[in-house]
Short mmCIF file of C-alpha atoms and ligand atoms in Angstrom, two decimals:
data_model
loop_
_atom_site.label_atom_id
_atom_site.label_comp_id
_atom_site.label_asym_id
_atom_site.label_seq_id
_atom_site.Cartn_x
_atom_site.Cartn_y
_atom_site.Cartn_z
CA UNK A 24 -11.34 -0.82 -19.84
CA UNK A 25 -8.95 2.12 -19.52
CA UNK A 26 -10.26 5.49 -18.42
CA UNK A 27 -9.09 8.95 -17.39
CA UNK A 28 -10.37 10.76 -14.32
CA UNK A 29 -11.34 14.31 -15.18
CA UNK A 30 -10.46 15.73 -11.76
CA UNK A 31 -7.52 17.18 -9.90
CA UNK A 32 -9.09 16.88 -6.45
CA UNK A 33 -6.71 14.49 -4.65
CA UNK A 34 -9.33 13.26 -2.16
CA UNK A 35 -11.83 12.46 -4.90
CA UNK A 36 -9.14 10.73 -6.97
CA UNK A 37 -8.34 8.36 -4.11
CA UNK A 38 -12.02 7.66 -3.42
CA UNK A 39 -12.96 7.06 -7.06
CA UNK A 40 -9.85 4.99 -7.86
CA UNK A 41 -10.38 2.80 -4.79
CA UNK A 42 -14.01 2.15 -5.65
CA UNK A 43 -13.58 1.50 -9.38
CA UNK A 44 -10.39 -0.53 -9.26
CA UNK A 45 -12.15 -3.89 -9.74
CA UNK A 46 -14.14 -2.71 -12.77
CA UNK A 47 -11.80 -0.39 -14.62
CA UNK A 48 -8.38 -1.95 -15.01
CA UNK A 49 -6.34 1.18 -15.62
CA UNK A 50 -7.42 4.58 -14.38
CA UNK A 51 -5.20 7.49 -15.32
CA UNK A 52 -5.24 10.88 -13.70
CA UNK A 53 -4.92 14.15 -15.62
CA UNK A 54 -1.42 14.40 -14.19
CA UNK A 55 -0.56 10.91 -15.54
CA UNK A 56 -1.67 12.12 -18.97
CA UNK A 57 0.32 15.35 -18.70
CA UNK A 58 -2.86 17.41 -18.98
CA UNK A 59 -3.14 20.78 -17.26
CA UNK A 60 -6.52 22.28 -17.88
CA UNK A 61 -9.09 24.51 -16.17
CA UNK A 62 -12.52 23.34 -17.26
CA UNK A 63 -15.22 25.94 -16.87
CA UNK A 64 -18.13 24.40 -14.95
CA UNK A 65 -20.92 26.47 -16.45
CA UNK A 66 -23.72 23.93 -16.17
CA UNK A 67 -26.77 24.45 -13.99
CA UNK A 68 -26.98 20.92 -12.55
CA UNK A 69 -24.54 18.38 -11.09
CA UNK A 70 -25.09 16.18 -14.15
CA UNK A 71 -24.37 18.95 -16.65
CA UNK A 72 -21.13 19.88 -14.86
CA UNK A 73 -20.02 16.23 -14.59
CA UNK A 74 -20.70 15.80 -18.32
CA UNK A 75 -18.80 19.00 -19.22
CA UNK A 76 -15.71 17.70 -17.35
CA UNK A 77 -15.89 14.11 -18.68
CA UNK A 78 -16.65 15.01 -22.30
CA UNK A 79 -13.87 17.62 -22.46
CA UNK A 80 -11.28 15.07 -21.28
CA UNK A 81 -12.67 12.20 -23.42
CA UNK A 82 -12.39 14.36 -26.54
CA UNK A 83 -8.92 15.55 -25.58
CA UNK A 84 -7.47 12.09 -24.81
CA UNK A 85 -9.48 9.78 -27.09
CA UNK A 86 -10.16 7.61 -24.01
CA UNK A 87 -13.34 7.15 -21.94
CA UNK A 88 -13.28 9.74 -19.17
CA UNK A 89 -14.95 9.91 -15.77
CA UNK A 90 -16.18 13.26 -14.51
CA UNK A 91 -17.94 13.89 -11.25
CA UNK A 92 -19.69 16.84 -9.77
CA UNK A 93 -20.86 16.97 -6.23
CA UNK A 94 -21.90 19.26 -3.45
CA UNK A 95 -23.91 19.72 -0.32
CA UNK A 96 -27.56 20.86 -0.23
CA UNK A 97 -28.91 22.36 2.99
CA UNK A 98 -32.68 22.25 3.51
CA UNK A 99 -33.01 25.51 5.50
CA UNK A 100 -31.06 27.38 2.80
CA UNK A 101 -33.35 26.19 0.00
CA UNK A 102 -30.76 23.67 -1.11
CA UNK A 103 -27.76 26.03 -1.11
CA UNK A 104 -24.84 25.80 -1.81
CA UNK A 105 -25.66 22.97 -4.29
CA UNK A 106 -23.51 23.18 -7.45
CA UNK A 107 -21.70 26.18 -5.94
CA UNK A 108 -20.35 24.15 -2.96
CA UNK A 109 -16.67 24.40 -3.97
CA UNK A 110 -16.84 28.17 -4.53
CA UNK A 111 -19.52 29.09 -1.94
CA UNK A 112 -17.46 31.73 -0.14
CA UNK A 113 -15.96 33.05 -3.39
CA UNK A 114 -12.37 33.16 -4.58
CA UNK A 115 -9.95 31.79 -3.58
CA UNK A 116 -11.86 28.49 -3.13
CA UNK A 117 -11.20 27.46 0.41
CA UNK A 118 -12.84 24.76 2.58
CA UNK A 119 -12.48 26.78 5.82
CA UNK A 120 -14.22 29.84 4.35
CA UNK A 121 -16.96 27.73 2.76
CA UNK A 122 -17.70 25.98 6.06
CA UNK A 123 -17.71 29.29 7.91
CA UNK A 124 -20.11 30.87 5.41
CA UNK A 125 -22.50 27.92 5.74
CA UNK A 126 -22.44 28.04 9.56
CA UNK A 127 -22.82 31.85 9.57
CA UNK A 128 -25.90 31.58 7.35
CA UNK A 129 -27.47 28.99 9.65
CA UNK A 130 -26.65 31.12 12.72
CA UNK A 131 -28.28 34.14 11.11
CA UNK A 132 -31.42 32.12 10.40
CA UNK A 133 -31.41 30.72 13.92
CA UNK A 134 -31.11 34.22 15.39
CA UNK A 135 -34.09 35.33 13.31
CA UNK A 136 -36.41 32.38 13.81
CA UNK A 137 -35.21 30.77 17.07
CA UNK A 138 -34.76 27.31 15.55
CA UNK A 139 -33.13 26.09 12.42
CA UNK A 140 -33.57 22.96 10.36
CA UNK A 141 -30.09 21.43 10.02
CA UNK A 142 -30.97 18.66 7.56
CA UNK A 143 -28.64 18.37 4.59
CA UNK A 144 -27.49 15.90 2.00
CA UNK A 145 -24.48 15.43 -0.22
CA UNK A 146 -25.16 14.62 -3.85
CA UNK A 147 -22.80 13.28 -6.47
CA UNK A 148 -23.26 12.63 -10.16
CA UNK A 149 -20.62 10.60 -11.96
CA UNK A 150 -20.50 10.56 -15.75
CA UNK A 151 -18.54 8.10 -17.90
CA UNK A 152 -18.20 9.74 -21.29
CA UNK A 153 -16.83 8.17 -24.47
CA UNK A 154 -14.80 10.14 -27.03
CA UNK A 155 -17.87 10.26 -29.35
CA UNK A 156 -19.77 12.20 -26.67
CA UNK A 157 -22.13 9.38 -25.63
CA UNK A 158 -22.30 8.82 -21.89
CA UNK A 159 -23.70 6.94 -18.90
CA UNK A 160 -24.35 8.65 -15.58
CA UNK A 161 -24.89 7.55 -11.99
CA UNK A 162 -26.27 9.56 -9.09
CA UNK A 163 -26.10 9.14 -5.30
CA UNK A 164 -27.07 10.96 -2.12
CA UNK A 165 -26.25 10.62 1.57
CA UNK A 166 -28.15 12.35 4.37
CA UNK A 167 -27.16 14.06 7.60
CA UNK A 168 -27.22 17.24 9.68
CA UNK A 169 -25.00 20.32 9.74
CA UNK A 170 -23.50 20.64 13.22
CA UNK A 171 -22.14 23.74 14.91
CA UNK A 172 -18.65 22.47 15.64
CA UNK A 173 -15.83 21.02 13.58
CA UNK A 174 -15.37 17.32 14.34
CA UNK A 175 -12.56 15.22 12.90
CA UNK A 176 -9.75 15.91 10.50
CA UNK A 177 -10.33 13.24 7.83
CA UNK A 178 -11.68 13.95 4.38
CA UNK A 179 -12.17 17.39 2.90
CA UNK A 180 -14.69 20.13 2.21
CA UNK A 181 -17.74 20.08 4.47
CA UNK A 182 -16.79 16.72 6.07
CA UNK A 183 -16.07 18.07 9.62
CA UNK A 184 -19.50 19.74 9.96
CA UNK A 185 -21.59 16.99 8.29
CA UNK A 186 -22.97 14.55 10.86
CA UNK A 187 -23.95 11.48 8.89
CA UNK A 188 -27.37 9.98 9.81
CA UNK A 189 -26.09 6.52 8.93
CA UNK A 190 -22.66 6.63 10.58
CA UNK A 191 -23.63 8.64 13.70
CA UNK A 192 -20.39 10.60 13.34
CA UNK A 193 -19.13 13.32 11.05
CA UNK A 194 -17.47 12.47 7.75
CA UNK A 195 -14.41 14.19 9.26
CA UNK A 196 -14.35 11.55 12.01
CA UNK A 197 -14.93 8.63 9.64
CA UNK A 198 -12.05 6.79 8.03
CA UNK A 199 -12.17 6.63 4.24
CA UNK A 200 -13.35 2.99 4.12
CA UNK A 201 -16.27 3.86 6.42
CA UNK A 202 -17.22 6.94 4.45
CA UNK A 203 -17.02 4.98 1.20
CA UNK A 204 -19.65 2.49 2.39
CA UNK A 205 -22.36 5.16 2.44
CA UNK A 206 -21.03 8.21 0.61
CA UNK A 207 -22.87 10.03 -2.17
CA UNK A 208 -19.90 9.34 -4.49
CA UNK A 209 -19.83 5.59 -3.76
CA UNK A 210 -23.60 5.45 -4.39
CA UNK A 211 -23.23 7.37 -7.65
CA UNK A 212 -20.42 5.01 -8.71
CA UNK A 213 -22.50 1.93 -7.80
CA UNK A 214 -25.38 3.34 -9.84
CA UNK A 215 -23.00 3.95 -12.76
CA UNK A 216 -21.51 0.45 -12.52
CA UNK A 217 -24.96 -1.14 -12.46
CA UNK A 218 -25.88 0.73 -15.63
CA UNK A 219 -22.55 -0.23 -17.25
CA UNK A 220 -23.10 -3.90 -16.37
CA UNK A 221 -26.66 -3.95 -17.65
CA UNK A 222 -25.54 -2.25 -20.87
CA UNK A 223 -23.02 -5.04 -21.46
CA UNK A 224 -25.50 -7.82 -20.58
P1 LIG B 15 -16.62 19.71 -7.38
O1 LIG B 15 -15.17 19.39 -7.30
O2 LIG B 15 -16.96 20.77 -8.34
O3 LIG B 15 -17.47 18.48 -7.50
O4 LIG B 15 -16.96 20.40 -5.99
C1 LIG B 15 -17.47 19.69 -4.98
C2 LIG B 15 -17.44 20.50 -3.69
O5 LIG B 15 -18.51 20.02 -2.88
C3 LIG B 15 -16.15 20.26 -2.90
O6 LIG B 15 -15.19 21.24 -3.13
C4 LIG B 15 -16.65 20.27 -1.48
O7 LIG B 15 -16.75 21.60 -1.03
C5 LIG B 15 -18.06 19.71 -1.59
N1 LIG B 15 -18.04 18.23 -1.47
C6 LIG B 15 -18.32 17.30 -2.42
N2 LIG B 15 -18.17 16.05 -1.94
C7 LIG B 15 -17.77 16.20 -0.67
C8 LIG B 15 -17.43 15.25 0.35
O8 LIG B 15 -17.43 14.02 0.18
N3 LIG B 15 -17.07 15.79 1.52
C9 LIG B 15 -17.03 17.12 1.77
N4 LIG B 15 -17.30 18.04 0.86
C10 LIG B 15 -17.68 17.59 -0.36
#
């Protein structure tokens, strides 16, 4: 199968390409296809936003397209920033400002209540959409804690402040191969692949 990735996020492109390479023979990026597009993510769930991205690109290219939407959900903040993770601190979208806003909010809660629950999870939904609009989706989560310091320089987004329960280190300290073994995106992709395989069976 050939497919197009409906994303311009370089880190996600590498992660998704690496994980799907055995199943999808040729994966093109938007850049490969000469497509420059801003897709408005106006859904209210990860799945709706992933579908909006994948279906827009599938219709535009006539090829199956893969869209993903992901974010971090923090228990003490009632699940914030959720689908707003990329733009949490407003424009311009910036990882440093997003991380700072999250830590500031937790500090404010801590100052008010004395303790703060730092449990959080990343969620990813990956949608494979065909040009006719039909689709298959996969979902994955990975759990951890938000820590008060920045640890590690790998990855992107909230990686340096997310201490993974399973790895015992932050995603910023983990190398990509390690992160891929337990990440929300790898779990969403595995879920998607399982559904694809059972559809073909
Ligand atoms: P999306 O590109 O609309 O899916 O936005 C996802 C946002 O969630 C990113 O910009 C990051 O802020 C955050 N995010 C999603 N996955 C990860 C991850 O694996 N590590 C760190 N941050 C992530």
